[in-house]
Amino acid sequence: MIYAGTALAAIGNISFSYMIMTYLGDVVDQVEWKTGVRCDGLSGGLVSAMMMFAVGIAQGLFNLGLMVTGYTQPQQIGTSAEGVALYADQAAAATGWINFSYQGTFIIVGFVVFFMFCFVFKIENDMPKISKELQERRVAECAAKGIEYIPADELERREREEADRMAEEIRIRELKERCARQGLDFDKENQKALDKRAAKAAKAARRTKK
């Protein structure tokens, strides 16, 4: 039972800890799709504020539960033969409240999230349509302004190519300086570096195919 409860609590904790930020971008896209207004900053600020207030409220409820269930300051009642301090047991209600707070609440959250995503929260089903329509809107807006629309994946590709180009220029410049200092043949040293890079890329490609 302990292992099963811990596993269920971990599932609930994952949903609480990661799914909020994971789906925040999708929610922002959906709001823009419905209203025409994109609210990245407002959404991020609201989520941060809500999480901050939630922590304070949760700590207050936890401490209130400890008071109601009769939790007391740990009292040492002796020492074991091995020299380990022994403390009096807490009230059963207090122990139960602590276990529920650290495991039961996460289990409840896990079931609530499961229900919401199975029967209520259907945003994932609409995301392909939402993404397509948002991109079409941006293309039309850019065309109306007479500017080029660059999709996010194309922009990322261009930025990556530019970063690779700048890195290659730096590599060549540093190699030329090293060859000049050490009296080496630049063409030979450069070919060695290119061959090594090609071998590394081929090895990575073979590993990917496997």
Coordinates of N, CA and C in Angstrom, one line a residue:
M1 N 0.8 -1.2 0.0 CA 0.0 0.0 0.0 C 0.9 1.3 0.0
I2 N 2.0 1.2 0.7 CA 2.8 2.4 0.8 C 3.4 2.7 -0.6
Y3 N 3.9 1.6 -1.3 CA 4.5 1.8 -2.6 C 3.4 2.3 -3.6
A4 N 2.2 1.7 -3.5 CA 1.2 2.1 -4.4 C 0.8 3.5 -4.2
G5 N 0.6 3.9 -2.9 CA 0.3 5.3 -2.6 C 1.3 6.3 -3.0
T6 N 2.6 5.9 -2.9 CA 3.7 6.8 -3.3 C 3.7 6.9 -4.8
A7 N 3.5 5.8 -5.5 CA 3.4 5.9 -7.0 C 2.3 6.8 -7.5
L8 N 1.1 6.7 -6.9 CA 0.0 7.5 -7.3 C 0.3 9.0 -6.9
A9 N 0.9 9.2 -5.8 CA 1.2 10.6 -5.4 C 2.2 11.2 -6.4
A10 N 3.2 10.4 -6.8 CA 4.2 10.9 -7.8 C 3.5 11.3 -9.1
I11 N 2.5 10.5 -9.5 CA 1.8 10.8 -10.8 C 1.1 12.1 -10.6
G12 N 0.4 12.3 -9.5 CA -0.3 13.5 -9.2 C 0.7 14.7 -9.2
N13 N 1.8 14.5 -8.6 CA 2.8 15.6 -8.4 C 3.3 16.0 -9.8
I14 N 3.5 15.0 -10.7 CA 4.0 15.3 -12.1 C 3.0 16.2 -12.8
S15 N 1.7 15.8 -12.7 CA 0.7 16.6 -13.4 C 0.6 18.0 -12.8
F16 N 0.8 18.1 -11.5 CA 0.7 19.5 -10.9 C 1.9 20.3 -11.3
S17 N 3.1 19.7 -11.3 CA 4.4 20.4 -11.4 C 4.7 20.8 -12.8
Y18 N 4.4 19.9 -13.8 CA 4.8 20.1 -15.2 C 3.7 20.5 -16.2
M19 N 2.5 20.0 -16.0 CA 1.5 20.2 -17.0 C 1.0 21.6 -17.1
I20 N 1.1 22.4 -16.0 CA 0.7 23.8 -16.0 C 1.6 24.5 -17.0
M21 N 2.9 24.4 -16.9 CA 3.7 25.2 -17.8 C 3.7 24.5 -19.2
T22 N 3.5 23.2 -19.3 CA 3.5 22.6 -20.6 C 2.4 23.1 -21.5
Y23 N 1.2 23.2 -20.9 CA 0.0 23.6 -21.6 C -0.2 25.1 -21.7
L24 N 0.6 25.9 -21.0 CA 0.5 27.3 -21.0 C 0.5 27.9 -22.4
G25 N 1.5 27.5 -23.2 CA 1.6 28.0 -24.5 C 0.4 27.6 -25.4
D26 N -0.1 26.4 -25.2 CA -1.3 26.1 -26.0 C -2.5 26.9 -25.6
V27 N -2.6 27.2 -24.3 CA -3.7 28.0 -23.8 C -3.6 29.5 -24.4
V28 N -2.4 30.0 -24.4 CA -2.2 31.3 -25.0 C -2.6 31.4 -26.4
D29 N -2.2 30.3 -27.2 CA -2.6 30.2 -28.6 C -4.1 30.2 -28.7
Q30 N -4.8 29.4 -27.9 CA -6.2 29.3 -28.0 C -6.9 30.7 -27.7
V31 N -6.4 31.4 -26.7 CA -6.9 32.7 -26.4 C -6.8 33.7 -27.5
E32 N -5.6 33.6 -28.2 CA -5.4 34.5 -29.3 C -6.3 34.1 -30.5
W33 N -6.5 32.8 -30.6 CA -7.4 32.3 -31.7 C -8.8 32.8 -31.5
K34 N -9.3 32.8 -30.3 CA -10.6 33.2 -30.0 C -10.8 34.7 -29.9
T35 N -9.9 35.4 -29.4 CA -10.1 36.8 -29.1 C -9.3 37.7 -30.0
G36 N -8.2 37.2 -30.7 CA -7.3 38.0 -31.5 C -6.3 38.8 -30.7
V37 N -6.2 38.5 -29.4 CA -5.3 39.2 -28.5 C -4.3 38.1 -27.9
R38 N -3.0 38.4 -28.0 CA -2.0 37.4 -27.5 C -1.6 38.0 -26.1
C39 N -1.6 37.1 -25.1 CA -1.4 37.6 -23.7 C -0.3 36.7 -23.1
D40 N 0.9 36.6 -23.7 CA 1.9 35.8 -23.1 C 2.3 36.3 -21.7
G41 N 2.6 37.6 -21.6 CA 3.1 38.2 -20.4 C 2.1 38.1 -19.3
L42 N 0.8 38.5 -19.6 CA -0.2 38.4 -18.6 C -0.4 37.0 -18.1
S43 N -0.5 36.0 -19.0 CA -0.7 34.6 -18.6 C 0.5 34.1 -17.7
G44 N 1.7 34.4 -18.1 CA 2.8 34.0 -17.3 C 2.8 34.6 -15.9
G45 N 2.4 35.9 -15.9 CA 2.4 36.6 -14.6 C 1.2 36.0 -13.7
L46 N 0.1 35.8 -14.3 CA -1.0 35.2 -13.5 C -0.7 33.8 -13.0
V47 N 0.0 33.0 -13.8 CA 0.4 31.7 -13.3 C 1.3 31.8 -12.2
S48 N 2.3 32.6 -12.3 CA 3.3 32.8 -11.2 C 2.7 33.3 -9.9
A49 N 1.7 34.3 -10.1 CA 1.1 34.8 -8.9 C 0.2 33.7 -8.2
M50 N -0.6 33.0 -9.1 CA -1.4 31.9 -8.5 C -0.7 30.9 -7.8
M51 N 0.5 30.5 -8.4 CA 1.3 29.5 -7.7 C 1.9 30.0 -6.4
M52 N 2.2 31.3 -6.3 CA 2.8 31.8 -5.1 C 1.7 31.9 -4.0
F53 N 0.5 32.3 -4.4 CA -0.6 32.4 -3.4 C -1.0 30.9 -3.0
A54 N -1.0 30.0 -4.0 CA -1.4 28.6 -3.6 C -0.4 28.0 -2.6
V55 N 0.9 28.3 -2.7 CA 1.8 27.8 -1.7 C 1.5 28.3 -0.3
G56 N 1.2 29.6 -0.2 CA 0.9 30.2 1.0 C -0.4 29.7 1.6
I57 N -1.4 29.5 0.8 CA -2.7 29.0 1.3 C -2.5 27.5 1.7
A58 N -1.7 26.7 0.9 CA -1.5 25.3 1.3 C -0.8 25.2 2.6
Q59 N 0.3 26.0 2.8 CA 1.0 25.9 4.1 C 0.1 26.3 5.2
G60 N -0.8 27.3 5.1 CA -1.7 27.7 6.1 C -2.7 26.6 6.5
L61 N -3.2 25.9 5.4 CA -4.2 24.8 5.7 C -3.5 23.6 6.3
F62 N -2.2 23.4 5.9 CA -1.5 22.3 6.5 C -1.2 22.5 8.0
N63 N -0.8 23.7 8.3 CA -0.6 24.1 9.8 C -1.9 24.1 10.5
L64 N -3.0 24.5 9.9 CA -4.3 24.5 10.6 C -4.7 23.0 10.9
G65 N -4.4 22.1 9.9 CA -4.7 20.7 10.1 C -3.9 20.1 11.3
L66 N -2.6 20.5 11.4 CA -1.8 20.1 12.5 C -2.4 20.5 13.8
M67 N -2.8 21.7 13.9 CA -3.4 22.2 15.1 C -4.7 21.5 15.5
V68 N -5.6 21.3 14.5 CA -6.8 20.6 14.8 C -6.6 19.2 15.2
T69 N -5.7 18.5 14.6 CA -5.5 17.1 14.9 C -4.6 16.8 16.1
G70 N -4.2 17.9 16.8 CA -3.4 17.7 18.0 C -2.0 17.4 17.9
Y71 N -1.3 17.9 16.9 CA 0.1 17.8 16.7 C 0.8 18.6 17.8
T72 N 1.8 18.0 18.4 CA 2.6 18.6 19.5 C 4.1 18.6 19.1
Q73 N 4.8 19.5 19.8 CA 6.3 19.5 19.6 C 6.9 18.2 20.0
P74 N 7.7 17.6 19.1 CA 8.3 16.3 19.5 C 9.0 16.3 20.8
Q75 N 8.8 15.3 21.6 CA 9.3 15.2 23.0 C 10.2 13.9 23.1
Q76 N 11.4 14.1 23.5 CA 12.3 13.0 23.6 C 12.0 12.2 24.9
I77 N 11.8 10.9 24.8 CA 11.4 10.1 25.9 C 12.5 9.1 26.4
G78 N 13.7 9.2 25.7 CA 14.8 8.3 26.0 C 15.8 8.2 24.9
T79 N 16.7 7.2 25.1 CA 17.7 6.9 24.1 C 17.8 5.4 24.0
S80 N 18.0 4.9 22.7 CA 18.1 3.5 22.5 C 19.5 3.0 22.9
A81 N 19.7 1.7 22.8 CA 21.0 1.1 23.2 C 22.1 1.6 22.2
E82 N 21.7 2.0 21.0 CA 22.7 2.4 20.0 C 22.9 3.9 20.1
G83 N 22.3 4.6 21.1 CA 22.5 6.0 21.3 C 21.6 6.9 20.4
V84 N 20.5 6.3 19.8 CA 19.6 7.0 19.0 C 18.5 7.6 19.9
A85 N 18.2 8.9 19.7 CA 17.2 9.5 20.5 C 15.8 9.0 20.1
L86 N 15.0 8.7 21.2 CA 13.6 8.2 21.0 C 12.6 9.3 21.3
Y87 N 11.6 9.4 20.5 CA 10.6 10.5 20.7 C 9.2 9.8 20.8
A88 N 8.3 10.5 21.6 CA 7.0 10.1 21.7 C 6.2 10.1 20.4
D89 N 5.3 9.2 20.2 CA 4.5 9.1 19.0 C 3.5 10.3 19.0
Q90 N 3.3 10.8 17.8 CA 2.2 11.8 17.7 C 0.9 11.2 17.7
A91 N -0.2 12.0 17.9 CA -1.5 11.5 17.8 C -1.8 10.9 16.5
A92 N -2.6 9.8 16.5 CA -2.9 9.1 15.2 C -3.6 10.1 14.2
A93 N -4.4 11.0 14.6 CA -5.0 11.9 13.7 C -4.0 12.8 13.1
A94 N -3.0 13.3 13.9 CA -2.0 14.1 13.3 C -1.1 13.4 12.3
T95 N -0.8 12.1 12.6 CA 0.0 11.3 11.7 C -0.8 11.1 10.4
G96 N -2.1 10.8 10.5 CA -2.9 10.6 9.3 C -3.0 11.9 8.5
W97 N -3.1 13.0 9.1 CA -3.2 14.3 8.4 C -1.9 14.5 7.6
I98 N -0.8 14.3 8.3 CA 0.5 14.5 7.6 C 0.6 13.6 6.4
N99 N 0.3 12.3 6.5 CA 0.3 11.3 5.4 C -0.6 11.8 4.3
F100 N -1.8 12.2 4.6 CA -2.8 12.7 3.6 C -2.3 13.9 2.9
S101 N -1.6 14.8 3.6 CA -1.2 16.1 3.0 C 0.0 15.8 2.0
Y102 N 0.8 14.9 2.4 CA 2.0 14.6 1.5 C 1.7 13.6 0.4
Q103 N 0.7 12.8 0.5 CA 0.4 11.8 -0.5 C -1.0 11.9 -1.0
G104 N -2.0 12.0 -0.1 CA -3.4 12.0 -0.5 C -3.7 13.1 -1.4
T105 N -3.2 14.3 -1.1 CA -3.5 15.5 -2.0 C -3.0 15.3 -3.4
F106 N -1.8 14.7 -3.5 CA -1.3 14.5 -4.9 C -2.1 13.5 -5.6
I107 N -2.6 12.4 -4.9 CA -3.4 11.4 -5.5 C -4.7 12.0 -6.0
I108 N -5.3 12.9 -5.2 CA -6.6 13.5 -5.6 C -6.3 14.4 -6.8
V109 N -5.2 15.2 -6.8 CA -4.9 16.0 -8.0 C -4.7 15.2 -9.2
G110 N -4.1 14.0 -9.1 CA -3.9 13.2 -10.2 C -5.2 12.7 -10.8
F111 N -6.1 12.3 -10.0 CA -7.4 11.9 -10.5 C -8.2 13.0 -11.1
V112 N -8.1 14.2 -10.5 CA -8.8 15.4 -11.1 C -8.3 15.7 -12.4
V113 N -6.9 15.7 -12.6 CA -6.3 16.0 -13.8 C -6.7 15.0 -14.9
F114 N -6.7 13.7 -14.5 CA -7.1 12.7 -15.4 C -8.5 12.9 -15.9
F115 N -9.4 13.2 -15.0 CA -10.8 13.4 -15.4 C -10.9 14.6 -16.3
M116 N -10.2 15.7 -16.0 CA -10.3 16.9 -16.8 C -9.8 16.7 -18.2
F117 N -8.7 16.0 -18.3 CA -8.1 15.8 -19.7 C -8.8 14.8 -20.5
C118 N -9.6 13.9 -19.8 CA -10.3 12.9 -20.5 C -11.7 13.4 -21.0
F119 N -12.3 14.2 -20.2 CA -13.7 14.5 -20.4 C -14.0 16.0 -20.6
V120 N -13.1 16.9 -20.2 CA -13.4 18.3 -20.2 C -12.4 19.1 -21.1
F121 N -11.1 18.9 -20.8 CA -10.0 19.7 -21.4 C -9.7 19.1 -22.8
K122 N -10.2 19.7 -23.9 CA -10.0 19.1 -25.2 C -9.1 20.0 -26.1
I123 N -8.3 20.8 -25.5 CA -7.5 21.7 -26.3 C -6.5 21.0 -27.3
E124 N -6.0 19.9 -26.9 CA -5.1 19.2 -27.8 C -5.7 18.8 -29.1
N125 N -7.0 18.4 -29.1 CA -7.7 18.1 -30.3 C -7.8 19.2 -31.3
D126 N -7.9 20.4 -30.7 CA -8.1 21.6 -31.6 C -6.8 22.3 -32.0
M127 N -5.7 21.9 -31.4 CA -4.4 22.6 -31.6 C -4.0 22.6 -33.1
P128 N -4.1 21.5 -33.9 CA -3.7 21.6 -35.3 C -4.5 22.7 -36.0
K129 N -5.8 22.7 -35.8 CA -6.7 23.7 -36.4 C -6.3 25.1 -36.0
I130 N -6.1 25.3 -34.6 CA -5.7 26.6 -34.1 C -4.4 27.1 -34.7
S131 N -3.4 26.2 -34.7 CA -2.1 26.6 -35.2 C -2.1 27.0 -36.7
K132 N -2.9 26.3 -37.4 CA -3.0 26.6 -38.9 C -3.7 27.9 -39.1
E133 N -4.8 28.2 -38.4 CA -5.5 29.4 -38.5 C -4.7 30.6 -38.0
L134 N -4.0 30.4 -37.0 CA -3.1 31.5 -36.5 C -2.0 31.9 -37.5
Q135 N -1.4 30.8 -38.1 CA -0.4 31.1 -39.1 C -1.0 31.8 -40.3
E136 N -2.2 31.4 -40.7 CA -2.8 32.1 -41.8 C -3.1 33.5 -41.5
R137 N -3.5 33.8 -40.3 CA -3.7 35.2 -39.9 C -2.4 36.0 -40.0
R138 N -1.3 35.4 -39.5 CA -0.1 36.2 -39.5 C 0.4 36.4 -40.9
V139 N 0.2 35.4 -41.8 CA 0.6 35.6 -43.2 C -0.2 36.7 -43.8
A140 N -1.5 36.8 -43.5 CA -2.3 37.9 -44.1 C -1.9 39.2 -43.5
E141 N -1.6 39.3 -42.2 CA -1.2 40.6 -41.6 C 0.1 41.1 -42.2
C142 N 1.1 40.1 -42.4 CA 2.3 40.5 -43.0 C 2.2 41.0 -44.4
A143 N 1.3 40.3 -45.2 CA 1.0 40.7 -46.6 C 0.4 42.0 -46.7
A144 N -0.5 42.3 -45.7 CA -1.1 43.7 -45.7 C -0.1 44.8 -45.4
K145 N 0.9 44.4 -44.6 CA 1.9 45.4 -44.3 C 3.1 45.4 -45.3
G146 N 3.0 44.5 -46.2 CA 4.1 44.5 -47.2 C 5.4 43.9 -46.7
I147 N 5.4 43.1 -45.7 CA 6.6 42.5 -45.1 C 6.5 41.0 -45.3
E148 N 7.7 40.3 -45.2 CA 7.8 38.9 -45.3 C 7.4 38.2 -44.0
Y149 N 6.6 37.2 -44.2 CA 6.2 36.4 -43.0 C 7.2 35.2 -43.0
I150 N 7.8 35.0 -41.8 CA 8.7 33.9 -41.6 C 8.2 33.0 -40.6
P151 N 7.8 31.7 -40.9 CA 7.3 30.8 -39.9 C 8.4 30.5 -38.9
A152 N 7.9 30.1 -37.7 CA 8.8 29.9 -36.6 C 9.9 28.9 -36.9
D153 N 9.5 27.7 -37.6 CA 10.5 26.7 -37.9 C 11.5 27.2 -38.9
E154 N 11.1 28.1 -39.9 CA 12.0 28.6 -40.9 C 12.9 29.7 -40.2
L155 N 12.4 30.4 -39.3 CA 13.2 31.4 -38.5 C 14.3 30.7 -37.7
E156 N 13.9 29.6 -37.1 CA 14.8 28.8 -36.3 C 15.9 28.3 -37.2
R157 N 15.5 27.8 -38.4 CA 16.5 27.2 -39.3 C 17.5 28.3 -39.7
R158 N 17.0 29.5 -40.0 CA 17.9 30.6 -40.5 C 18.9 31.0 -39.3
E159 N 18.3 31.1 -38.1 CA 19.2 31.4 -37.0 C 20.2 30.4 -36.7
R160 N 19.9 29.1 -36.9 CA 20.8 28.0 -36.7 C 21.9 28.1 -37.8
E161 N 21.5 28.3 -39.0 CA 22.5 28.4 -40.1 C 23.4 29.6 -39.9
E162 N 22.9 30.7 -39.4 CA 23.7 31.9 -39.1 C 24.7 31.6 -38.0
A163 N 24.2 30.9 -36.9 CA 25.1 30.6 -35.8 C 26.2 29.6 -36.3
D164 N 25.9 28.7 -37.2 CA 26.9 27.7 -37.7 C 27.9 28.5 -38.6
R165 N 27.4 29.5 -39.4 CA 28.3 30.2 -40.2 C 29.3 31.0 -39.4
M166 N 28.8 31.7 -38.3 CA 29.7 32.5 -37.5 C 30.7 31.6 -36.8
A167 N 30.2 30.4 -36.3 CA 31.2 29.5 -35.6 C 32.2 29.0 -36.6
E168 N 31.9 28.8 -37.9 CA 32.9 28.3 -38.9 C 33.9 29.4 -39.2
E169 N 33.4 30.7 -39.2 CA 34.4 31.8 -39.4 C 35.4 31.9 -38.3
I170 N 34.9 31.7 -37.1 CA 35.8 31.8 -35.9 C 36.7 30.6 -36.0
R171 N 36.3 29.4 -36.3 CA 37.2 28.3 -36.4 C 38.3 28.5 -37.4
I172 N 37.9 29.0 -38.6 CA 38.9 29.2 -39.6 C 39.9 30.2 -39.2
R173 N 39.4 31.3 -38.6 CA 40.3 32.4 -38.2 C 41.3 31.9 -37.1
E174 N 40.8 31.2 -36.1 CA 41.7 30.6 -35.1 C 42.7 29.6 -35.7
L175 N 42.2 28.8 -36.6 CA 43.1 27.8 -37.2 C 44.2 28.5 -38.0
K176 N 43.9 29.6 -38.7 CA 44.9 30.3 -39.5 C 45.9 30.9 -38.5
E177 N 45.4 31.5 -37.4 CA 46.4 32.1 -36.5 C 47.3 31.0 -35.9
R178 N 46.7 29.8 -35.6 CA 47.6 28.7 -35.0 C 48.6 28.2 -36.0
C179 N 48.1 28.1 -37.3 CA 49.1 27.6 -38.3 C 50.2 28.6 -38.5
A180 N 49.8 29.9 -38.4 CA 50.9 31.0 -38.6 C 51.9 30.9 -37.5
R181 N 51.4 30.7 -36.3 CA 52.3 30.7 -35.1 C 53.2 29.4 -35.2
Q182 N 52.7 28.3 -35.6 CA 53.4 27.0 -35.5 C 54.0 26.6 -36.8
G183 N 53.8 27.4 -37.8 CA 54.4 27.1 -39.1 C 53.7 25.9 -39.8
L184 N 52.5 25.7 -39.6 CA 51.7 24.5 -40.2 C 51.1 24.9 -41.5
D185 N 50.7 23.9 -42.3 CA 50.0 24.1 -43.5 C 48.5 24.2 -43.2
F186 N 48.0 25.4 -43.5 CA 46.5 25.6 -43.2 C 45.6 24.6 -43.9
D187 N 45.9 24.4 -45.2 CA 45.0 23.5 -46.0 C 45.0 22.1 -45.4
K188 N 46.1 21.6 -45.0 CA 46.2 20.2 -44.5 C 45.5 20.2 -43.1
E189 N 45.7 21.2 -42.3 CA 45.1 21.2 -41.0 C 43.6 21.3 -41.1
N190 N 43.2 22.2 -42.0 CA 41.7 22.4 -42.2 C 41.1 21.1 -42.7
Q191 N 41.7 20.4 -43.6 CA 41.2 19.2 -44.2 C 41.1 18.1 -43.1
K192 N 42.0 18.1 -42.2 CA 42.0 17.1 -41.0 C 40.7 17.4 -40.2
A193 N 40.5 18.7 -39.9 CA 39.3 19.1 -39.1 C 38.0 18.7 -39.8
L194 N 38.0 19.0 -41.1 CA 36.8 18.7 -41.9 C 36.5 17.2 -41.9
D195 N 37.6 16.4 -42.1 CA 37.5 14.9 -42.1 C 37.0 14.4 -40.8
K196 N 37.5 15.0 -39.7 CA 37.1 14.5 -38.4 C 35.6 14.9 -38.1
R197 N 35.2 16.1 -38.6 CA 33.8 16.4 -38.5 C 32.9 15.5 -39.3
A198 N 33.3 15.2 -40.5 CA 32.5 14.3 -41.4 C 32.4 12.9 -40.7
A199 N 33.5 12.4 -40.1 CA 33.4 11.1 -39.5 C 32.5 11.1 -38.3
K200 N 32.5 12.2 -37.6 CA 31.7 12.3 -36.4 C 30.2 12.3 -36.8
A201 N 29.9 13.1 -37.9 CA 28.5 13.2 -38.4 C 28.0 11.8 -38.9
A202 N 28.9 11.1 -39.6 CA 28.5 9.8 -40.1 C 28.2 8.8 -39.0
K203 N 29.0 8.9 -37.9 CA 28.8 8.0 -36.8 C 27.5 8.3 -36.1
A204 N 27.2 9.6 -36.0 CA 25.9 10.0 -35.4 C 24.7 9.6 -36.2
A205 N 24.9 9.6 -37.6 CA 23.8 9.2 -38.5 C 23.6 7.7 -38.3
R206 N 24.6 6.9 -38.2 CA 24.5 5.5 -38.1 C 23.8 5.1 -36.7
R207 N 24.2 5.9 -35.7 CA 23.6 5.6 -34.4 C 22.1 6.0 -34.4
T208 N 21.7 7.0 -35.2 CA 20.3 7.4 -35.3 C 19.5 6.4 -36.0
K209 N 20.1 5.8 -37.1 CA 19.3 4.8 -37.8 C 19.1 3.5 -37.0
K210 N 20.0 3.2 -36.1 CA 19.8 2.0 -35.2 C 18.6 2.3 -34.3

